[in-house]
mmCIF file of C-alpha atoms and ligand atoms in Angstrom:
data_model
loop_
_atom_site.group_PDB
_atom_site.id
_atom_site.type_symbol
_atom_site.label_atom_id
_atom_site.label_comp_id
_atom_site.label_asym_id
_atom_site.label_seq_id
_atom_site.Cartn_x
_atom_site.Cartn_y
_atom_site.Cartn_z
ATOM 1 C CA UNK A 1 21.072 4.418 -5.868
ATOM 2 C CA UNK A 2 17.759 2.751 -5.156
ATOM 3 C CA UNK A 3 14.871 5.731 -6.819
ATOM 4 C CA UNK A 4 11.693 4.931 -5.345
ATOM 5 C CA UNK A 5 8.692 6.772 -6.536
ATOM 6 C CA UNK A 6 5.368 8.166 -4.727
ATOM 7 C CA UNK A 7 2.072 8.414 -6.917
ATOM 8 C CA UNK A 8 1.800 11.701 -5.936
ATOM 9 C CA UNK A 9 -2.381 12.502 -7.583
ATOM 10 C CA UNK A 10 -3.874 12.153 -4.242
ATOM 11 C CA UNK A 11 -3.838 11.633 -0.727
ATOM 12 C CA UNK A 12 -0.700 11.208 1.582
ATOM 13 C CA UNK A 13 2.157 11.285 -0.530
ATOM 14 C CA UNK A 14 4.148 13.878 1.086
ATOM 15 C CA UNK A 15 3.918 11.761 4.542
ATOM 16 C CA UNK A 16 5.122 8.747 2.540
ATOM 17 C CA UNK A 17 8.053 10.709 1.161
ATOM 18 C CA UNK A 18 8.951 12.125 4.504
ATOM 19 C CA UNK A 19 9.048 8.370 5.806
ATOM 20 C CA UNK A 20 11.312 7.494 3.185
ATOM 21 C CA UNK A 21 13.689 10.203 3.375
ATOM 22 C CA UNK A 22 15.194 8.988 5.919
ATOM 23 C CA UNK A 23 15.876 5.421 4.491
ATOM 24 C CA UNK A 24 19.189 6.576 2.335
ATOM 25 C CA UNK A 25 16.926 6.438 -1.114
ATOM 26 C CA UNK A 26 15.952 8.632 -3.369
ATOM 27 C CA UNK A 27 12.762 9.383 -3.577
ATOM 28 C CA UNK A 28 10.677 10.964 -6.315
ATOM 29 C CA UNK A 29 6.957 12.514 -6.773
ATOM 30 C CA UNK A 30 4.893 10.176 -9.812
ATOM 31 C CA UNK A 31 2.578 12.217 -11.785
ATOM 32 C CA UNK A 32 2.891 10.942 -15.095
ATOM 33 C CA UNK A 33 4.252 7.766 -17.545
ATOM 34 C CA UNK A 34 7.458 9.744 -18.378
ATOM 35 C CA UNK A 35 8.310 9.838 -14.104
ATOM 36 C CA UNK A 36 7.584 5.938 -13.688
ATOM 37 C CA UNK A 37 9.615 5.541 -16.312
ATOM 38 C CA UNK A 38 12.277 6.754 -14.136
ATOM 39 C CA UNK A 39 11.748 4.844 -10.598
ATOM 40 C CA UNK A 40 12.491 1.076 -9.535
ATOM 41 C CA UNK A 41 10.025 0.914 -7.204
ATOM 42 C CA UNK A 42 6.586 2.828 -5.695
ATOM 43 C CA UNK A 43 4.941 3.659 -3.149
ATOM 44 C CA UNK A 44 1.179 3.923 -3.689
ATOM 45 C CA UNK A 45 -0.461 6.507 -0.467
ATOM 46 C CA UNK A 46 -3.712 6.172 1.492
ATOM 47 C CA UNK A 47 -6.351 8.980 0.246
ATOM 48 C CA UNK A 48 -9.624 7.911 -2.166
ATOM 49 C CA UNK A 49 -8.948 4.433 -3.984
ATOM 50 C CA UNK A 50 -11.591 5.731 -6.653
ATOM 51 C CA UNK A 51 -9.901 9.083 -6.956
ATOM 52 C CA UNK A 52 -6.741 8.145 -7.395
ATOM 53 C CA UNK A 53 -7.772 5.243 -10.347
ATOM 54 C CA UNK A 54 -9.524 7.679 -11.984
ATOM 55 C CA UNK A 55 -6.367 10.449 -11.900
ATOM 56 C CA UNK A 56 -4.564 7.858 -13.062
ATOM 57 C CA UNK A 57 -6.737 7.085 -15.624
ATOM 58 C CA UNK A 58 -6.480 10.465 -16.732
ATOM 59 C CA UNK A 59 -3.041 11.342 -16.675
ATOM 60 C CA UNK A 60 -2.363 7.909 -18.857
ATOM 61 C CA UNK A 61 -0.812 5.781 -15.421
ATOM 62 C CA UNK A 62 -3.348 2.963 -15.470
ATOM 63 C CA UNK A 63 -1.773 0.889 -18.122
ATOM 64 C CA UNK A 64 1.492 2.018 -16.970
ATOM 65 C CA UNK A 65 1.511 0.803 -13.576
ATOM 66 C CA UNK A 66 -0.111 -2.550 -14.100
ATOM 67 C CA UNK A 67 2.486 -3.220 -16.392
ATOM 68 C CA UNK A 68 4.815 -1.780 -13.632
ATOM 69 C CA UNK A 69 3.147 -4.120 -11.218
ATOM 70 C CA UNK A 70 3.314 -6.937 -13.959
ATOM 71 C CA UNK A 71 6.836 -6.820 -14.847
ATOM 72 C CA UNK A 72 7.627 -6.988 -11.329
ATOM 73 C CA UNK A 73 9.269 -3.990 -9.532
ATOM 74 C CA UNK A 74 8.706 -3.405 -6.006
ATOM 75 C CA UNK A 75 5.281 -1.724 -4.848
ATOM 76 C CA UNK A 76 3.835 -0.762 -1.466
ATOM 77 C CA UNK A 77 0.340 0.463 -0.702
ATOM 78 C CA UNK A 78 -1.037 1.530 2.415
ATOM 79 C CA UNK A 79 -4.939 1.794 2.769
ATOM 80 C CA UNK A 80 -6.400 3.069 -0.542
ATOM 81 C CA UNK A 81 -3.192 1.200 -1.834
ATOM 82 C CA UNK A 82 -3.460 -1.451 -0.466
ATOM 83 C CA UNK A 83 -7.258 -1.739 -2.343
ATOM 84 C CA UNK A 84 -5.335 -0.156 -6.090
ATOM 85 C CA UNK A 85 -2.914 -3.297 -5.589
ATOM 86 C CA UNK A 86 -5.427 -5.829 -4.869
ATOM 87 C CA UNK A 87 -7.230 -8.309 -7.904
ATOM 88 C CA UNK A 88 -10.775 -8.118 -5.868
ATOM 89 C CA UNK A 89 -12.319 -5.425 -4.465
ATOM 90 C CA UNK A 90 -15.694 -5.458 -2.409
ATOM 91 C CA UNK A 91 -17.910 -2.105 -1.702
ATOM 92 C CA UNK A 92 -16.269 -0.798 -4.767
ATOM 93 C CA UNK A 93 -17.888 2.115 -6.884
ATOM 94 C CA UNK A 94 -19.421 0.882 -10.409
ATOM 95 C CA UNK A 95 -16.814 0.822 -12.800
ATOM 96 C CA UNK A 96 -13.553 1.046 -10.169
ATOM 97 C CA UNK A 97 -10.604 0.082 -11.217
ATOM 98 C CA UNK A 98 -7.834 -1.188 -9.633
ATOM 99 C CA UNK A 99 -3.633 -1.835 -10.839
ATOM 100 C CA UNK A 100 -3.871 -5.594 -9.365
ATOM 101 C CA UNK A 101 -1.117 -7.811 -8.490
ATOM 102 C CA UNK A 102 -2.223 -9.319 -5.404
ATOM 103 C CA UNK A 103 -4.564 -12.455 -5.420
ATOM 104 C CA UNK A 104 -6.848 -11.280 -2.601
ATOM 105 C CA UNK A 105 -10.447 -9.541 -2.101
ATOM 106 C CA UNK A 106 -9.982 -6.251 0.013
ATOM 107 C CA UNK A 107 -13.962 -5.039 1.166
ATOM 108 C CA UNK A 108 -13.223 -1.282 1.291
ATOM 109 C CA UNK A 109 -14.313 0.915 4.605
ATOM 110 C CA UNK A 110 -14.681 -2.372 6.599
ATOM 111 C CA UNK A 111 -13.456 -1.256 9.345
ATOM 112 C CA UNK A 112 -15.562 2.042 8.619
ATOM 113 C CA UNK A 113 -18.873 -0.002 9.561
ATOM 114 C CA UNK A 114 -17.934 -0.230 12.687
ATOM 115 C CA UNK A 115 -16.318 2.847 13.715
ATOM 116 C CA UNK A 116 -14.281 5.374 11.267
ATOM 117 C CA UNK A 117 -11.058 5.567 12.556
ATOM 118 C CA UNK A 118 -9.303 3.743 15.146
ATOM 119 C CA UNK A 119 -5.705 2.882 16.126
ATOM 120 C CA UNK A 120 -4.151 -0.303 17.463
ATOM 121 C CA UNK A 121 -0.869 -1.824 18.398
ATOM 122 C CA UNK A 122 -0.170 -4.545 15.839
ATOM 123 C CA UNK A 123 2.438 -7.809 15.843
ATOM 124 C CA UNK A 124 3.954 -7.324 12.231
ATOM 125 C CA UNK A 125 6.071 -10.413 10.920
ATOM 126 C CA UNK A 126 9.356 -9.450 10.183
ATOM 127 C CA UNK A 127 9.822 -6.324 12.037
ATOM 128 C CA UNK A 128 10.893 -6.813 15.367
ATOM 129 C CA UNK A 129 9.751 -5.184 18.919
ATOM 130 C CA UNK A 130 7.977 -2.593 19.898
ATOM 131 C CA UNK A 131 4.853 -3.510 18.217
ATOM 132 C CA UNK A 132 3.837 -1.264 15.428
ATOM 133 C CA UNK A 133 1.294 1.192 16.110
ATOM 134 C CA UNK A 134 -1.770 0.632 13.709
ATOM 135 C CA UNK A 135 -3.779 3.835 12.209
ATOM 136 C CA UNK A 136 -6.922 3.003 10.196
ATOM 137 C CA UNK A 137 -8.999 5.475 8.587
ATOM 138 C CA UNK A 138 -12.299 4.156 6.729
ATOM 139 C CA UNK A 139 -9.896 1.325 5.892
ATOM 140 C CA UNK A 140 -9.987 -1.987 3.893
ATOM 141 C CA UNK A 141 -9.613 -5.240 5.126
ATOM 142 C CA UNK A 142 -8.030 -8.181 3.494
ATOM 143 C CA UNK A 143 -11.359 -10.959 3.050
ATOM 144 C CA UNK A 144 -9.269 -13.911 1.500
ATOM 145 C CA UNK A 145 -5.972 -14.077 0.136
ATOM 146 C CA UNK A 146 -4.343 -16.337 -2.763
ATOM 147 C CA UNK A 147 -1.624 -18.843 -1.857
ATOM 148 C CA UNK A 148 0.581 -16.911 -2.872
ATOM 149 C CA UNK A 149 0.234 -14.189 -0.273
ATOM 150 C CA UNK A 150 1.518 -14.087 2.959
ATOM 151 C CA UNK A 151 -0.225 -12.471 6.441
ATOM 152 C CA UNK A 152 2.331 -10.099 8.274
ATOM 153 C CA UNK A 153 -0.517 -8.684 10.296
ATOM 154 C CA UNK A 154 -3.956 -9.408 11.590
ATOM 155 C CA UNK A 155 -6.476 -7.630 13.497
ATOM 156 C CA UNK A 156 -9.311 -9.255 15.385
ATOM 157 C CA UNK A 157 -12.938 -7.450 14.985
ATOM 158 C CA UNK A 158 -15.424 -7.530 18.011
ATOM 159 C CA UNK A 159 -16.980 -10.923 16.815
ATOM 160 C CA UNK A 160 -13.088 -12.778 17.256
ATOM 161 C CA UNK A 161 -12.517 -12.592 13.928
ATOM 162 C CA UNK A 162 -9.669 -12.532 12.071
ATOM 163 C CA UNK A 163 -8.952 -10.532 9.204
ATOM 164 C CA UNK A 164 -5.321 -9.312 7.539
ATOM 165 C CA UNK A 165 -4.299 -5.862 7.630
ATOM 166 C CA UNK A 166 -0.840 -5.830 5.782
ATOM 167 C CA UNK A 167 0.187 -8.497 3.183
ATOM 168 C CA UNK A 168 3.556 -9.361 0.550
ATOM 169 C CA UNK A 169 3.007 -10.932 -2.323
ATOM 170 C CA UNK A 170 6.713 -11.363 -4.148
ATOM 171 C CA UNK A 171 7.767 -7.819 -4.832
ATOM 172 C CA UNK A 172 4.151 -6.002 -3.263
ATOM 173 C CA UNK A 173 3.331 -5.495 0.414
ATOM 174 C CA UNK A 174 0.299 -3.910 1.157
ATOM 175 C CA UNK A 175 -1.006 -2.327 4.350
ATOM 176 C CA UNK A 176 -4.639 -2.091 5.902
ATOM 177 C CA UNK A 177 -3.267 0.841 7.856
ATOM 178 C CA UNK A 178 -0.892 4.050 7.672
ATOM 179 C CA UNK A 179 2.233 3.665 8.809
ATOM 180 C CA UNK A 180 3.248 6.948 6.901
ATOM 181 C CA UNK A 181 1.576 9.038 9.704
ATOM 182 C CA UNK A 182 2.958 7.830 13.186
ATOM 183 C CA UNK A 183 6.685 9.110 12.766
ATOM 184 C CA UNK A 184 7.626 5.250 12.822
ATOM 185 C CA UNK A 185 9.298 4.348 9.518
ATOM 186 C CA UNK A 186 9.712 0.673 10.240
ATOM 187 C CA UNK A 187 6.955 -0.380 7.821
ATOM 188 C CA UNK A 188 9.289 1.751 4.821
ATOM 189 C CA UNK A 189 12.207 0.298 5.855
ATOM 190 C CA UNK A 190 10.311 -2.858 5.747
ATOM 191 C CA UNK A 191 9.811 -2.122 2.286
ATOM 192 C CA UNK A 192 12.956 -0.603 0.882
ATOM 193 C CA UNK A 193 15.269 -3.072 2.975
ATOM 194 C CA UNK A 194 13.662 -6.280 2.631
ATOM 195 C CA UNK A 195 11.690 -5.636 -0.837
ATOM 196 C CA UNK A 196 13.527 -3.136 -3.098
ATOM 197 C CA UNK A 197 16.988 -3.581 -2.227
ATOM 198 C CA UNK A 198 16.717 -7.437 -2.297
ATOM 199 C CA UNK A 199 15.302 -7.159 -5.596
ATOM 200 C CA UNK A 200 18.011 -4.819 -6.744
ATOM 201 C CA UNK A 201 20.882 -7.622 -5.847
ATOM 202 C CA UNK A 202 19.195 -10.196 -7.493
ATOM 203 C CA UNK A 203 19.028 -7.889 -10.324
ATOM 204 C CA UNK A 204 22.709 -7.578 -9.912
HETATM 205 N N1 LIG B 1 -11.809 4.424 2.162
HETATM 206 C C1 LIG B 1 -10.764 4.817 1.264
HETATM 207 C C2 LIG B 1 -10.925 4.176 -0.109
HETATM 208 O O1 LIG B 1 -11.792 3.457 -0.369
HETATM 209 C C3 LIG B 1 -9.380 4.482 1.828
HETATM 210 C C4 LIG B 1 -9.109 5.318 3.043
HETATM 211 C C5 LIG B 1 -7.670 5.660 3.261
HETATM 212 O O2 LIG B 1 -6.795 5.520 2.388
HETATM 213 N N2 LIG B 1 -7.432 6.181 4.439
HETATM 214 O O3 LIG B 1 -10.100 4.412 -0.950
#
């Protein structure tokens, strides 16, 4: 059976895991290298991008999951995972750190210039009708992305602007926004359906 993992140091992990309950996985708290060691894919939750790398950093996961990132198993992050999975962040705090993975800058609370928090019906490219409903919280937005990454979302600021709010790069998809908290699990199924469980047959 498909075992995905939630980085479980900080922030929304036990709305993550409720989301995936439902999907016919098993799912699994990450606190430590020995508990990766034992997922095939991970979820990374919304909460403090600088918090979480430096837990991470503590508990001996940084090296860990960028090689977990590296060696290509399935991750998703939603807000502050979204910014730990991207290869450029902007507004970062001296000395962040981030797993990487996804060739794109992220500028984080970009939204959170504007106004804080803010929700949104979004068009989301490969998940059909009803639109998903959008919640940001001082979230990131994608600046520019690699051509290896694909836009499954956008939002347009007041200026007309576009800018990306949920990304897949191979094996990651990362979202601007929080999927974990509106009682919609479309973006997890998303994930486990379309990401991990592909991956798994082509494993074999
Ligand atoms: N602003 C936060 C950060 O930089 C992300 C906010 C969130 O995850 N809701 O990590």
């Amino acid at each position: 059976m498909l075992r995905v993992g939630v980085l479980a140091l900080q922030g929304d992990f036990r709305e993550h895991i409720t989301s995936l309950t439902s999907l016919n996985v098993a799912v699994q708290k990450v606190r430590n290298p020995e508990e990766l060691k034992t997922v095939n894919a991970l979820v990374i939750p919304g909460g403090e991008s600088t918090t979480i790398s430096m837990l991470t950093k503590r508990v001996g996961l940084l090296e860990p999951l960028r090689k977990f990132v590296k060696d290509g198993f399935a991750v998703y992050g939603s807000c502050a995972g979204m910014i730990l999975l991207s290869d450029n962040v902007k507004d970062a705090i001296e000395g962040q750190e981030t797993f990487g993975g996804i060739d794109m800058v992220v500028r984080r609370n970009a939204f959170g210039r504007q106004v804080d928090s803010f929700e949104t019906d979004l068009k989301f490219k490969g998940i059909t009708d009803p639109a998903i409903r959008a919640v940001f919280i001082r979230a990131p937005w994608v600046e520019s992305v690699g051509s290896s990454v694909e836009v499954l979302a956008e939002v347009i600021d007041e200026s007309g602007t576009k800018h990306p709010v949920a990304v897949r790069s191979g094996n990651l998809l990362a979202t601007s926004f929080h999927p974990e908290l509106t009682g919609d699990n479309r973006v997890h199924k998303f994930f486990v359906e379309n990401i991990c469980r592909q991956l798994a047959s082509s494993k074999g």
